[in-house]
XYZ file of C-alpha atoms in Angstrom:
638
model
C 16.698 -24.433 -43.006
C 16.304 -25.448 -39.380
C 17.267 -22.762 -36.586
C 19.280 -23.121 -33.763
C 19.295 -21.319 -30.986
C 22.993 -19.712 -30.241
C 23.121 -19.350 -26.031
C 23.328 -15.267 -26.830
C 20.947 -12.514 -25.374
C 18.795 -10.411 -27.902
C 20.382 -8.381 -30.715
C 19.194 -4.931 -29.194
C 21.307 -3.530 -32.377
C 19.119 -5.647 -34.578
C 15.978 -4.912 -32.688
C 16.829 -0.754 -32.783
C 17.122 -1.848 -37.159
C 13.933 -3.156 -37.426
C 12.017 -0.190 -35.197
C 13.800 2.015 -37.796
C 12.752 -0.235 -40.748
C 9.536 -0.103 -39.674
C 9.363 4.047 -39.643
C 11.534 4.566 -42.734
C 11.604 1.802 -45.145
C 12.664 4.033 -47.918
C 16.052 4.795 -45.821
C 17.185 0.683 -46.212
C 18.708 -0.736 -49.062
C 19.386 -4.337 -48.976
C 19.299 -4.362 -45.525
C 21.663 -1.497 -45.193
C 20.584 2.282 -43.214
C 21.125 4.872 -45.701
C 22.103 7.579 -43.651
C 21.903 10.142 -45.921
C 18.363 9.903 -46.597
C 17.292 9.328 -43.110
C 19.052 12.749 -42.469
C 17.227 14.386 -45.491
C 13.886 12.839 -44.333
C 14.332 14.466 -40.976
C 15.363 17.952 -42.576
C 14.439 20.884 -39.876
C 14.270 18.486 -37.265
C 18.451 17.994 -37.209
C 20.334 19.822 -35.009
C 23.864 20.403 -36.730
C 24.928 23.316 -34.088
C 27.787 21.469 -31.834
C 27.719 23.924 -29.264
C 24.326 22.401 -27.726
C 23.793 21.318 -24.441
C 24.813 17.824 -23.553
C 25.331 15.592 -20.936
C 28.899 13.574 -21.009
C 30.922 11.714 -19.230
C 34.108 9.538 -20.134
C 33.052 5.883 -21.161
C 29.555 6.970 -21.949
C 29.878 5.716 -25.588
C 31.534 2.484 -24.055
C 28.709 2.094 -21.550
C 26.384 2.015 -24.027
C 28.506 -0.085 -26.089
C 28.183 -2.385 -22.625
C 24.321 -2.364 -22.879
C 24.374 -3.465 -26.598
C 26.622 -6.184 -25.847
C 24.870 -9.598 -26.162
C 24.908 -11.471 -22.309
C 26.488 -15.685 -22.706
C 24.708 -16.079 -19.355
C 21.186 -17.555 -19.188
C 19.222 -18.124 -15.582
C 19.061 -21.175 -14.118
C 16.233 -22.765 -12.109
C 16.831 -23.752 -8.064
C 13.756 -25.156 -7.567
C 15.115 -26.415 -3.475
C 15.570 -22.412 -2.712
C 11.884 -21.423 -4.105
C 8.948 -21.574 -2.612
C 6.012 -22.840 -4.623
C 7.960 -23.499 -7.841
C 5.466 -24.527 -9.745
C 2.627 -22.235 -9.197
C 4.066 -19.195 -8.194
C 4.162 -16.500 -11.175
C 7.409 -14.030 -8.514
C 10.436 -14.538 -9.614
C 13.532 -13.607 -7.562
C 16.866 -13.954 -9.432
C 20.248 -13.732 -7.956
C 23.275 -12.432 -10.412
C 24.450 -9.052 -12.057
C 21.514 -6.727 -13.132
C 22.736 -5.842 -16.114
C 23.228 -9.191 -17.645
C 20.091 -10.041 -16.106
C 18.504 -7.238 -17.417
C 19.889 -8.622 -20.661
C 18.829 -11.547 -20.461
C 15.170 -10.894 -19.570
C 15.043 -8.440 -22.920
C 12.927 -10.721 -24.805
C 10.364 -12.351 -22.748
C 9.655 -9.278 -21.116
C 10.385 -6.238 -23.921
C 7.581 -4.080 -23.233
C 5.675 -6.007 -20.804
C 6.804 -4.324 -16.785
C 4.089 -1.906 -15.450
C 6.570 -0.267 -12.542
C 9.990 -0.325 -11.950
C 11.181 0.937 -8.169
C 14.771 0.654 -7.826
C 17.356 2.022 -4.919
C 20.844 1.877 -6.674
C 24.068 2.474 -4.931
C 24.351 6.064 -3.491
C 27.713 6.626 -4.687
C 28.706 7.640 -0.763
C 32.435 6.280 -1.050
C 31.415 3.092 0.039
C 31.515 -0.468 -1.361
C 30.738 -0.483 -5.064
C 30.201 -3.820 -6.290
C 28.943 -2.630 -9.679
C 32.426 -2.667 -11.534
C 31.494 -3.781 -14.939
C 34.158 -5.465 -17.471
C 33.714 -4.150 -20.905
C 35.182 -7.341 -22.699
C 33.910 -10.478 -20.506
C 30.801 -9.172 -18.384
C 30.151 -12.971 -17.183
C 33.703 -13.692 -15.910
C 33.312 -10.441 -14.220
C 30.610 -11.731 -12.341
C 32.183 -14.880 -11.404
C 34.978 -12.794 -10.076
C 32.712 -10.631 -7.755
C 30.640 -13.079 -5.968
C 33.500 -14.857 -4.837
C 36.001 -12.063 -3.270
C 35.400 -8.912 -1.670
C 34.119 -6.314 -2.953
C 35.719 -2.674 -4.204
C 35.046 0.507 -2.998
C 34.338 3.678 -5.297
C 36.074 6.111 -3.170
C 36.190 10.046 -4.359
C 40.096 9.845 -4.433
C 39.505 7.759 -7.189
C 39.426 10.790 -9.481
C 36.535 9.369 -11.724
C 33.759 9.234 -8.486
C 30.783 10.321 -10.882
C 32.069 8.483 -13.436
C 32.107 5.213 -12.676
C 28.765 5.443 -11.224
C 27.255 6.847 -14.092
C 28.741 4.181 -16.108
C 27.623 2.055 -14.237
C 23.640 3.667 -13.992
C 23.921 4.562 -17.845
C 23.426 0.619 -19.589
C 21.148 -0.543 -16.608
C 18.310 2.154 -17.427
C 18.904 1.502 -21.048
C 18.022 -1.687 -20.675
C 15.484 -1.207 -17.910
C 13.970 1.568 -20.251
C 13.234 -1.198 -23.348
C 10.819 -3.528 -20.241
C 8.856 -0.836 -19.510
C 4.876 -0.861 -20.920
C 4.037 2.381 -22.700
C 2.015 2.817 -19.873
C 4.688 1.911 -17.182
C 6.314 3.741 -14.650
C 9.908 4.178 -12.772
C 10.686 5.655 -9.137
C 14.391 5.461 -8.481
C 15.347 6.430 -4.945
C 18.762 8.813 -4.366
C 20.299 11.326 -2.663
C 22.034 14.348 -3.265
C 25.297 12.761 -4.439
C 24.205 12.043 -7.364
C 20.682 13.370 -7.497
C 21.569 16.132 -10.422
C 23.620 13.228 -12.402
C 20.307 11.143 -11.956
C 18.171 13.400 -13.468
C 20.078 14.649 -16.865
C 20.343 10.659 -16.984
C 16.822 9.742 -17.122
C 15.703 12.962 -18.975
C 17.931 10.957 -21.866
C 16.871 7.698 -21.714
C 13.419 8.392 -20.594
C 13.315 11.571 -22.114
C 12.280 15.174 -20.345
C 9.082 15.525 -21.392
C 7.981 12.259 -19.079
C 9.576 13.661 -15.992
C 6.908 13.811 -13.743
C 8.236 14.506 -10.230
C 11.717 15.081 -8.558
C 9.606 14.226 -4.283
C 10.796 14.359 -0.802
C 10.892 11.279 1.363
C 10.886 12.312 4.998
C 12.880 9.721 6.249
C 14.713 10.826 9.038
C 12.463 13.089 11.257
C 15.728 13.977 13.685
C 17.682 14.311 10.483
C 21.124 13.430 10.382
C 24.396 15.026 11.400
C 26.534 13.564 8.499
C 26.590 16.550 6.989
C 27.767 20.233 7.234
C 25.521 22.694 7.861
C 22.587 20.848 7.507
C 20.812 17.955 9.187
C 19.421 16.155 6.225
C 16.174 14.547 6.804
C 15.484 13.291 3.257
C 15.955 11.513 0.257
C 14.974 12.406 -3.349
C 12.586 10.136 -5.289
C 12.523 11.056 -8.930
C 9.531 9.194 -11.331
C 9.460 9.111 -15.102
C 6.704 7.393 -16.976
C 7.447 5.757 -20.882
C 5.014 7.845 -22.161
C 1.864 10.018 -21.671
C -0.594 6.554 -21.824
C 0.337 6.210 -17.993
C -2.671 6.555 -15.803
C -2.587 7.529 -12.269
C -4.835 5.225 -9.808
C -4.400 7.475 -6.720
C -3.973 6.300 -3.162
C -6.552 5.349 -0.429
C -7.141 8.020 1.865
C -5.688 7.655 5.205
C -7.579 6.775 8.704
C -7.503 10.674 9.642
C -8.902 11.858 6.668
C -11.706 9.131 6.632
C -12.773 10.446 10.131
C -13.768 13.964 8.582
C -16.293 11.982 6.778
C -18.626 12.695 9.382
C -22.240 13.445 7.627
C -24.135 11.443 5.874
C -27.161 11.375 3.123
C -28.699 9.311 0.453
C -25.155 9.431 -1.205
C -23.581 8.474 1.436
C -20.862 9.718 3.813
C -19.658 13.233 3.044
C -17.849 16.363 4.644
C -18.220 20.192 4.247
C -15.549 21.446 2.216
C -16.201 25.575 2.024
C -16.613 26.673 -1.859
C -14.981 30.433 -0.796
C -11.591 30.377 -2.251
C -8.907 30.602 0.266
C -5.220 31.538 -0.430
C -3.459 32.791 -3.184
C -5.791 34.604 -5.852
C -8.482 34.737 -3.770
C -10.172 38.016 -4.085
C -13.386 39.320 -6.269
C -10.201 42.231 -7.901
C -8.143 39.324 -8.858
C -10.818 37.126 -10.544
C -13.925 38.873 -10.679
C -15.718 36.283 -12.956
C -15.925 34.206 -9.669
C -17.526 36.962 -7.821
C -21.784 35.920 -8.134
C -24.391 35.247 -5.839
C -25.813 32.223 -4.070
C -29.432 31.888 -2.816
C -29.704 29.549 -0.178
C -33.571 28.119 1.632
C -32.568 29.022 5.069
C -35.116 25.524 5.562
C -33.119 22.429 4.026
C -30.188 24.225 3.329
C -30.612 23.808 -0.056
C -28.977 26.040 -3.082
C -29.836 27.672 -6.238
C -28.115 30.401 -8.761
C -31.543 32.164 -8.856
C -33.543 34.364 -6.420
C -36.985 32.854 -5.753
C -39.920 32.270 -2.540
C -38.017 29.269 -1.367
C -34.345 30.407 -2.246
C -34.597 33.920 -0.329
C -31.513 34.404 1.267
C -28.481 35.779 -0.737
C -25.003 33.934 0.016
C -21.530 36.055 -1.212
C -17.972 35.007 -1.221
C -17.209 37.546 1.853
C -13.568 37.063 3.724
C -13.380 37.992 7.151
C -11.858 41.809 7.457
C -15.504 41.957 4.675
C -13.477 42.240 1.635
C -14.560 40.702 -1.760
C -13.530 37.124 -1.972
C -14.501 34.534 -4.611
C -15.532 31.222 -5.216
C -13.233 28.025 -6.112
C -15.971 27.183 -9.024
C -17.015 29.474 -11.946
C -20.698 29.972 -11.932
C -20.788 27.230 -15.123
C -19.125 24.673 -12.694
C -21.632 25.702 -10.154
C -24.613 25.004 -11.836
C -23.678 21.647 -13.320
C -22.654 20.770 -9.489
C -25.927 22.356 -7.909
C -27.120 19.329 -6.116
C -23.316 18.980 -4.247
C -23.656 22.119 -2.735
C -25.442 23.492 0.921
C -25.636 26.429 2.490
C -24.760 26.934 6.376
C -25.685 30.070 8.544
C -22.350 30.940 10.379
C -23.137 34.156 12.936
C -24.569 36.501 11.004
C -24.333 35.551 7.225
C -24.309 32.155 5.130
C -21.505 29.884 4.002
C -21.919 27.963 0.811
C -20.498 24.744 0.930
C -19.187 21.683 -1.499
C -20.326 18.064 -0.675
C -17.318 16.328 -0.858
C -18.297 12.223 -0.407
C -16.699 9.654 0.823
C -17.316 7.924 -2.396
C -17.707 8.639 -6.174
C -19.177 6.068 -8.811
C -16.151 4.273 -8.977
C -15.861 3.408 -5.357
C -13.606 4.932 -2.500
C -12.619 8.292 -3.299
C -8.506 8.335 -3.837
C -5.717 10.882 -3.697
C -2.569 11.871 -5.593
C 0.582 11.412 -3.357
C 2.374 14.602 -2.493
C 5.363 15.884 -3.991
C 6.756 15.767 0.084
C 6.149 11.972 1.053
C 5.888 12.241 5.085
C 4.757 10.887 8.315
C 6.294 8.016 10.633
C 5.076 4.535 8.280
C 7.734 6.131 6.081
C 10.825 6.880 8.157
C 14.061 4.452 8.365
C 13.725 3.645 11.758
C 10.330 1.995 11.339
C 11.772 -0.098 8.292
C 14.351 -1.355 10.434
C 12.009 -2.044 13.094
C 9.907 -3.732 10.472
C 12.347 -5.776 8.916
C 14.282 -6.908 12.386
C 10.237 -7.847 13.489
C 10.878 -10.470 10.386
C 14.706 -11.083 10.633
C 16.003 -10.516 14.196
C 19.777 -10.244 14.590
C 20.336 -10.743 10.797
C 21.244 -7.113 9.782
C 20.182 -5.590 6.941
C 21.686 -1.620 6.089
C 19.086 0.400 5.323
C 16.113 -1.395 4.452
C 13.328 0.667 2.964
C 9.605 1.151 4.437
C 7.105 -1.176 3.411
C 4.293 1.064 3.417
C 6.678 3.381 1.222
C 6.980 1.012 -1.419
C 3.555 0.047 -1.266
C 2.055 3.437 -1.512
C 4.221 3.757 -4.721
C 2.596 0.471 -6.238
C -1.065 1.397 -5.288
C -0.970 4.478 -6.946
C 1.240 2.658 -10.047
C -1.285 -0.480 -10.695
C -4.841 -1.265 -11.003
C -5.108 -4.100 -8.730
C -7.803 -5.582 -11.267
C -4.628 -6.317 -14.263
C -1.494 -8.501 -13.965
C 1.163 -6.232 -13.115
C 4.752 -6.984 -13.530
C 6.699 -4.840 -11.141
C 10.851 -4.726 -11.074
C 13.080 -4.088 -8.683
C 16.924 -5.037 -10.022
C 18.883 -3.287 -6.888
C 16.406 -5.340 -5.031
C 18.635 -5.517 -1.599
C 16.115 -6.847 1.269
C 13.713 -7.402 -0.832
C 11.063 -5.114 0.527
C 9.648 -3.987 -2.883
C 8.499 -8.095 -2.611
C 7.460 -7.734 0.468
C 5.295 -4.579 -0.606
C 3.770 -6.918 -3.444
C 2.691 -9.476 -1.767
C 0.560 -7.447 1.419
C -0.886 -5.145 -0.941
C -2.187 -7.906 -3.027
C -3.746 -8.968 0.223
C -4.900 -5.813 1.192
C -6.724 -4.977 -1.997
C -7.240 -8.404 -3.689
C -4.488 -7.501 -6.382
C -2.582 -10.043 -9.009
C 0.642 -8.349 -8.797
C 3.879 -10.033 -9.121
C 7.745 -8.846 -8.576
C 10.670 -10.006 -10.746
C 13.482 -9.042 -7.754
C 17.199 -9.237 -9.570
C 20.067 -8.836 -6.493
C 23.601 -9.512 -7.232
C 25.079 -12.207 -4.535
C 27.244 -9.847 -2.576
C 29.182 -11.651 0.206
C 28.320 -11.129 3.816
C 31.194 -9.841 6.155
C 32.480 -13.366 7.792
C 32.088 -11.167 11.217
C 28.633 -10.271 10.830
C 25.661 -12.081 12.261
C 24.214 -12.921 9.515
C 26.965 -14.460 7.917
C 27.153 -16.326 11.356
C 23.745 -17.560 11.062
C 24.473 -19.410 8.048
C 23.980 -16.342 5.403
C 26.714 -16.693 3.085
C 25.967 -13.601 0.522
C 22.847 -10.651 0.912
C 20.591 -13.106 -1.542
C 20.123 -15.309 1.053
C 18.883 -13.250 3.210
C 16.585 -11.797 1.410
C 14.998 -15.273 0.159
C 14.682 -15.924 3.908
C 12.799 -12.483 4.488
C 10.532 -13.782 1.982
C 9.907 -17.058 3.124
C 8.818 -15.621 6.422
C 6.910 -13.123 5.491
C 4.782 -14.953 2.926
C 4.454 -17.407 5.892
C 2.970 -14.800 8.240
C 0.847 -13.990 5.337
C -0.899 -17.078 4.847
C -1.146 -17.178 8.971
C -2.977 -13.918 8.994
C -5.067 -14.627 6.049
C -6.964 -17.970 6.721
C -9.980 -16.585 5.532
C -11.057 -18.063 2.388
C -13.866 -15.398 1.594
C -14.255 -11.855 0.398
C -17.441 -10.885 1.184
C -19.705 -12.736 -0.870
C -16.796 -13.747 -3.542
C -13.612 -16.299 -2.939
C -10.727 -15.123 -3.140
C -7.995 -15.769 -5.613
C -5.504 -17.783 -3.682
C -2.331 -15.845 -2.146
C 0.717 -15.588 -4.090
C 3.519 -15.730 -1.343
C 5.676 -17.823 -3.459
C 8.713 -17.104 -5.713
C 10.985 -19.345 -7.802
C 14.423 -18.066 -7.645
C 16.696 -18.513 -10.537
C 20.708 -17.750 -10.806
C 22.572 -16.295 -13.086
C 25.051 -18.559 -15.119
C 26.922 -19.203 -18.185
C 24.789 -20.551 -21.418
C 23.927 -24.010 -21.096
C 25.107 -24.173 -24.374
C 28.443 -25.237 -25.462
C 30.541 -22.664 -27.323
C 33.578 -22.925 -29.488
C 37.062 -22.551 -28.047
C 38.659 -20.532 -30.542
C 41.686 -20.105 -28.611
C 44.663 -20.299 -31.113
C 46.386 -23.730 -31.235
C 50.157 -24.550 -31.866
C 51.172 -26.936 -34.740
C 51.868 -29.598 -32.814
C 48.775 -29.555 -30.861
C 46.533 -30.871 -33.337
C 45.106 -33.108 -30.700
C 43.946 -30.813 -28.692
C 41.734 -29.618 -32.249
C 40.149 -32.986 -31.826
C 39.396 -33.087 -28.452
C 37.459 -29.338 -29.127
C 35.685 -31.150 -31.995
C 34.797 -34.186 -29.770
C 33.509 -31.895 -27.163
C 31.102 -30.001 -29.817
C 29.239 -32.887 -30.107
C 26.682 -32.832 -27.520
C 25.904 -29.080 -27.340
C 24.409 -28.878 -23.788
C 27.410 -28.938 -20.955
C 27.202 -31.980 -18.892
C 27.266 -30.343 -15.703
C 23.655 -28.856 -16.676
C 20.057 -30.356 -16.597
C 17.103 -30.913 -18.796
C 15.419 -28.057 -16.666
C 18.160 -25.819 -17.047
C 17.984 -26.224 -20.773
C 14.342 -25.774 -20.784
C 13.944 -22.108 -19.314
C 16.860 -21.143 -21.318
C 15.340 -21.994 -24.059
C 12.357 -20.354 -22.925
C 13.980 -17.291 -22.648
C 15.806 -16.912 -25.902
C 12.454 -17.946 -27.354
C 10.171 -15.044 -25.522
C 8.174 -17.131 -22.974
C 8.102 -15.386 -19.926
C 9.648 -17.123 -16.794
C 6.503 -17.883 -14.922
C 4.760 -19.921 -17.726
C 4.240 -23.228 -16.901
C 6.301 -26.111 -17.487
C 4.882 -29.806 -17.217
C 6.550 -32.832 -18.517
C 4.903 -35.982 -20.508
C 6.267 -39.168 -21.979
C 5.662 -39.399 -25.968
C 7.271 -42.644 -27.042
C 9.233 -43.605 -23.834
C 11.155 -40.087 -24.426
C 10.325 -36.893 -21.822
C 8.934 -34.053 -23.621
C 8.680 -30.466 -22.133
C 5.522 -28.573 -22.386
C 5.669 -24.853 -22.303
C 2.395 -23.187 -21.531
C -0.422 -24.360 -23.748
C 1.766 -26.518 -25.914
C 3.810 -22.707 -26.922
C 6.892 -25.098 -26.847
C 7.702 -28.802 -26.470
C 11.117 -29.609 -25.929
C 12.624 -32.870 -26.044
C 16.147 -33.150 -24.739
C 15.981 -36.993 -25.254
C 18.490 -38.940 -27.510
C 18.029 -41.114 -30.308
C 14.977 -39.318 -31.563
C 13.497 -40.952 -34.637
C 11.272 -39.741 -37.448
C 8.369 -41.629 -35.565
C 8.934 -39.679 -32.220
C 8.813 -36.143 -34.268
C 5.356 -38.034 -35.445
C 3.993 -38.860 -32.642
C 5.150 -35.338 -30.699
C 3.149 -33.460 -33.958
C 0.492 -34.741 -32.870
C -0.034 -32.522 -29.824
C 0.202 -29.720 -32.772
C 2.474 -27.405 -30.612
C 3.798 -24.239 -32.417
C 7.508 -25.227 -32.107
C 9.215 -28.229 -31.412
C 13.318 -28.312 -29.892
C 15.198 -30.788 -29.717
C 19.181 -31.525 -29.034
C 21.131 -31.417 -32.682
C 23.109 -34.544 -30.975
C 19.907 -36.354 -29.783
C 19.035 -37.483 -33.192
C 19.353 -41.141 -34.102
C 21.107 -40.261 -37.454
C 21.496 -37.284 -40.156
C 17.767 -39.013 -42.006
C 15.840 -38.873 -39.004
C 17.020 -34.902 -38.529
C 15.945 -34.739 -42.247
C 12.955 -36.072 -42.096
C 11.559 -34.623 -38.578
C 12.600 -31.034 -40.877
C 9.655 -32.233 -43.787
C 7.624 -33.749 -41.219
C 6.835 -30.701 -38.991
C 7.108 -28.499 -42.244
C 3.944 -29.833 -43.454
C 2.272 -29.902 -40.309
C 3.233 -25.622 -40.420
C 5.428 -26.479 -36.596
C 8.793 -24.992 -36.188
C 11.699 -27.144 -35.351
C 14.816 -25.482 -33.707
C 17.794 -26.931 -32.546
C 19.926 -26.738 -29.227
C-alpha cells in the first residue's frame, strides 16, 4: 500500500515505543507495553517509596502532554528575505520555538552539536511564551499579530507559567542534541534554582557540568536590594559523557609570557614547587625528593652524578619543607621539560611549559567565573549599535561571549550544527559566522525567533521594522557583508580557503501545506456544505501555497535536513524536484501518467512523491505503485 504523508510532526510517543522495543522486546505483545513485566525486569532498580524528592509544578503533566503533541505547522521557504538561498547551509526561522522545535524533530533527531539559548528571565515583564494546550498554531497566529502579555508576579502562578513554558522546549531541545552535544542556557537568579532541578530532569544530574559566572556588569546594578548584581548565571549540561572539551585559545596576555625559546619552540618558566593549599613536605611527603641540577646548561636529573652536582629541594621561603606539583614518577617521565635556575643563594627547578604541544597551539578550559570587558553588556551594545545604529535592541549578548562558548564546544575541522531557539538579535549567528573566519571552521546556526511586534513608537519600528525578526535578519545581512569586506583574501597560507558562509535562508512558520478535513459537525439541512468539504479534498495542497513550499515540507516530514539541496529538472514536460543526490524527487505536476513514473525511475531515486490529485486517472496511480515496486523506489503521496 502506498503512503501518504499526513501534514503532522513526528510521533515522539511512537518514537519513545520503539526506543523501548528496542531495549525490552520481551515487555511487547502485539504491539502493546506490558507494564508488568517491564516493572519485574527492572526489579531493585524501582523506586516504590512516594515520599522521594521531586520536582513539581501545576501543569507539568500537561506541559509535557504539550511537547508530545504533534505540530499542523510546517516551515515555509522566503527565499526574497535570505541571503544566498541556495548555497547557504544557516538557517534562520521565524515562528514559535516549540512548534518549531517540533517540527525540526526528524531531520535533525540527534544531529545538533551545541545548543546556547537566553530564554525569558521571568522579570515581570512581557511574556510572549503563552502556550495553548488545545490549538498551539492558532495560538501563534494570535501572538504575532497583537500585543503581547506580561507574566507579572501578581499573577499568582509567576514560576509556573514559566516553567511550563521552559519544561516542553528542553524536552524537545533535549531529543536534537548529539550524544556528544552540549547546552549553555543563560539566566539569572529568578529562576536560576527552577533552571537547574529542570535540566537535572531532562538532561539528567549526572551531566551537569557547571552552574558559571558571567561578569557582565563591572559597576553592577542597583536593581536590587542589598546587592549590586554584576552577573548572570550560565548553567551547561552535556547529553552524555562522549562530549569532548576542545579548550579555548589563550589570550594576547598570556601569549606574551611566552617569552623563551628552544628547539621546541616558545616556552615559559612555570616553577615545579607547589604553591597553595597542601603544599608542604608534612602534608604530602611522597613529593618531598631531590633534584640535581648542572649549574652549566641548566639541565636536570633525579640522580647525583659529576655533571648533575648541585642538589635542588622544594624549600618555601620562611625555609620550611615544601613539595613538588609532580610525584617523582611524573618527574622522570617529564625529565627533558624541566630546568633548573639559581635564584640568590639556592636553585629553583622549573617546568617548560610551551607555547605549543603536538597538536598545535596549546588551549585552556574556560573558568567557572567568565570575566573581563569583551564580555560585559555595555560592549555588546556598543557592538551591536556599531552594526545597527538607532535600531534598538534590549540586551543583546557579547559576541566574543558566545563565541568563546562555541570554540571550546566544536572542532572547527566537523560540521557543527549549533541552535539557538530564543535567538533574539541573533548574536549566537553572528558568533558563527566570525569564528568560522577566525579559525577556518564549517559551522552553521539554525536561529528559531518568534516574530514579536516592535513598539509602533520605537525606532526601529520607525525604520521600517515591523516585528524583532526583522531586525535581526538585517543584523545579519550586515554583518555577513562586513565579513566578506574584511576577508578578500582568498588564501590561507599555502591552502584556499573554503568559501565564507555569511548566508542564511530564512523560513516561517505556517500551517501544513496540506489540506485537512473539516470535521466540524454539520446540520441536516446543510448537506451542501458536506459537498463543498468533499470538493475541496480533492487537491490536497492549499492553493494559496507553492510547489516550493510543498517541497521542504515534504522534506521535513521525510528526514532531509533543511539545507540539502534542492534543484529542479523537466522529465517529460513535467518539473520534478531533486532532493540532494536524487534522496527525493518530487513531482507536484498534474496528469502524471504511467510513462512519466517511467521515465522519472530512471534517475533511480530512493523515493518518488507525487500529488494523490495529480494523477491522470485511478490506472496510472496503479500502475506507477507496480512500476516503482519493481524498480525497489518508494512512492508516497501528498
Amino acid at each position: 500500500m502506498t503512503n501518504k504523508l499526513d501534514g503532522l510532526s513526528m510521533n515522539l510517543e511512537n518514537a519513545n515505543m520503539e526506543k523501548l522495543k528496542a531495549v525490552f522486546p520481551e515487555c511487547f505483545s502485539e504491539g502493546t507495553l506490558d507494564i508488568d513485566k517491564l516493572l519485574s525486569l527492572c526489579g531493585e532498580y524501582i523506586d516504590n517509596d512516594f515520599e522521594k524528592y521531586k520536582f513539581e509544578w501545576k501543569g507539568k503533566i500537561e506541559s509535557l502532554k504539550l511537547a508530545q503533541k504533534r505540530s499542523t505547522g510546517t516551515l515555509r521557504p522566503c527565499k526574497a528575505e535570505s541571503v544566498n538561498f541556495d548555497e547557504t547551509k544557516n538557517l534562520y526561522i521565524e515562528g514559535d520555538n516549540l512548534e518549531v522545535l517540533k517540527l525540526l524533530q526528524t531531520a535533525y533527531y540527534n544531529k545538533i552539536k551545541m545548543i546556547y539559548i537566553d530564554p525569558p528571565y521571568n522579570t515581570g515583564s512581557d511574556f510572549v511564551y503563552e502556550d495553548d494546550f488545545a490549538d498551539p498554531m492558532a495560538r501563534y497566529k494570535e501572538i504575532t499579530q497583537q500585543t503581547t502579555k506580561s507574566n507579572a508576579e501578581t499573577m499568582g502562578r509567576f514560576h509556573t507559567n514559566w516553567l511550563n513554558m521552559m519544561y516542553p522546549r528542553l524536552r524537545l531541545a533535549a531529543n536534537l542534541l548529539r550524544e556528544d552535544g552540549v547546552i549553555f542556557i543563560s539566566i539569572d537568579d529568578n529562576e536560576a534554582h527552577n533552571l537547574k532541578k529542570l535540566c537535572d530532569e531532562v538532561f539528567g544530574e549526572e551531566n551537569f557540568v557547571a552552574d558559571m559566572s558571567v561578569v557582565n556588569n563591572l559597576k553592577g546594578r542597583n536593581d536590587k536590594k542589598y546587592i549590586a548584581r554584576a552577573n548572570e548565571r550560565l548553567l551547561m549540561y552535556v547529553k552524555s559523557m562522549e562530549f569532548e572539551e576542545h579548550g579555548l585559545s589563550l589570550d594576547d596576555s598570556v601569549v606574551s609570557e611566552y617569552k623563551e625559546i628552544d628547539d621546541n619552540g616558545k616556552y615559559r618558566l612555570l616553577e615545579l614547587r607547589k604553591r597553595g593549599g597542601p603544599d608542604t613536605r608534612k602534608e604530602r611527603p611522597n613529593m618531598y625528593y631531590p633534584f640535581y641540577v648542572n649549574p652549566q646548561s641548566g639541565k636536570v636529573s633525579l640522580e647525583q652524578s659529576e655533571f648533575y652536582s648541585v642538589e635542588a629541594l622544594p624549600v618555601k621561603s620562611n625555609g620550611d619543607d615544601g613539595r613538588w606539583r609532580w610525584g617523582k614518577e611524573t618527574a622522570a617521565k617529564n625529565i627533558e621539560y624541566l630546568f633548573g635556575k639559581q635564584v640568590g643563594n639556592k636553585y629553583n627547578i622549573y617546568e617548560k611549559d610551551y607555547l605549543e604541544d603536538g597538536e598545535g597551539a596549546r588551549r585552556v578550559r574556560p573558568k567557572s567565573v567568565l570575566a573581563g570587558a569583551a564580555y560585559s553588556t555595555d560592549v555588546a551594545t556598543k557592538e551591536y549599535r556599531a552594526i545597527m545604529g538607532r535600531v534598538e535592541f534590549s540586551n543583546p549578548k557579547p559576541v566574543a561571549m558566545i563565541k568563546d562558548l562555541i570554540e571550546y564546544a566544536t572542532n572547527p575541522n566537523e560540521e557543527s550544527i549549533i541552535l539557538d531557539f530564543f535567538s533574539g538579535s541573533a548574536t549566537l549567528a553572528h558568533a558563527v559566522m566570525q569564528l568560522n573566519v577566525e579559525d577556518g571552521g564549517n559551522r552553521r546556526f539554525i536561529c528559531v525567533q518568534i516574530p514579536e511586534l516592535c513598539e509602533e513608537d520605537s525606532e526601529a519600528y520607525k525604520e521600517g521594522y515591523t516585528n524583532l525578526c526583522k531586525i535581526a535578519e538585517e543584523r545579519l545581512r550586515r554583518t555577513g557583508k562586513k565579513i566578506i569586506e574584511e576577508n578578500t583574501q582568498t588564501e590561507l597560507g599555502d591552502e584556499e580557503k573554503s568559501p565564507l558562509d555569511v548566508g542564511f535562508k530564512v523560513f516561517k512558520l505556517d500551517t501544513s501545506n496540506l489540506k485537512t478535513w473539516d470535521g466540524t459537525p454539520i446540520q441536516d439541512k446543510q448537506i451542501d456544505l458536506f459537498y463543498e468539504r468533499l470538493n475541496a479534498m480533492i487537491d490536497t495542497v492549499k492553493d494559496d501555497r507553492t510547489d516550493m513550499d510543498v517541497v521542504y515540507e515534504v522534506m521535513l516530514k521525510m528526514g532531509i535536513p533543511l539545507d540539502v539541496e534542492v534543484q529542479y529538472m523537466e522529465i517529460n514536460d513535467k518539473i520534478a524536484y531533486i532532493v540532494g543526490d536524487f534522496i527525493l524527487m518530487i513531482c507536484l505536476a498534474d496528469k502524471i501518467t504511467a510513462e512519466d513514473i517511467e521515465a522519472m525511475a530512471q534517475y533511480a531515486p530512493a523515493k518518488i512523491i507525487c500529488a494523490e490529485a495529480g494523477f491522470a486517472d485511478d490506472s496510472a496511480l496503479s500502475n506507477a505503485h507496480y512500476i516503482l515496486k519493481d524498480r525497489a523506489i518508494e512512492l508516497k503521496l501528498v
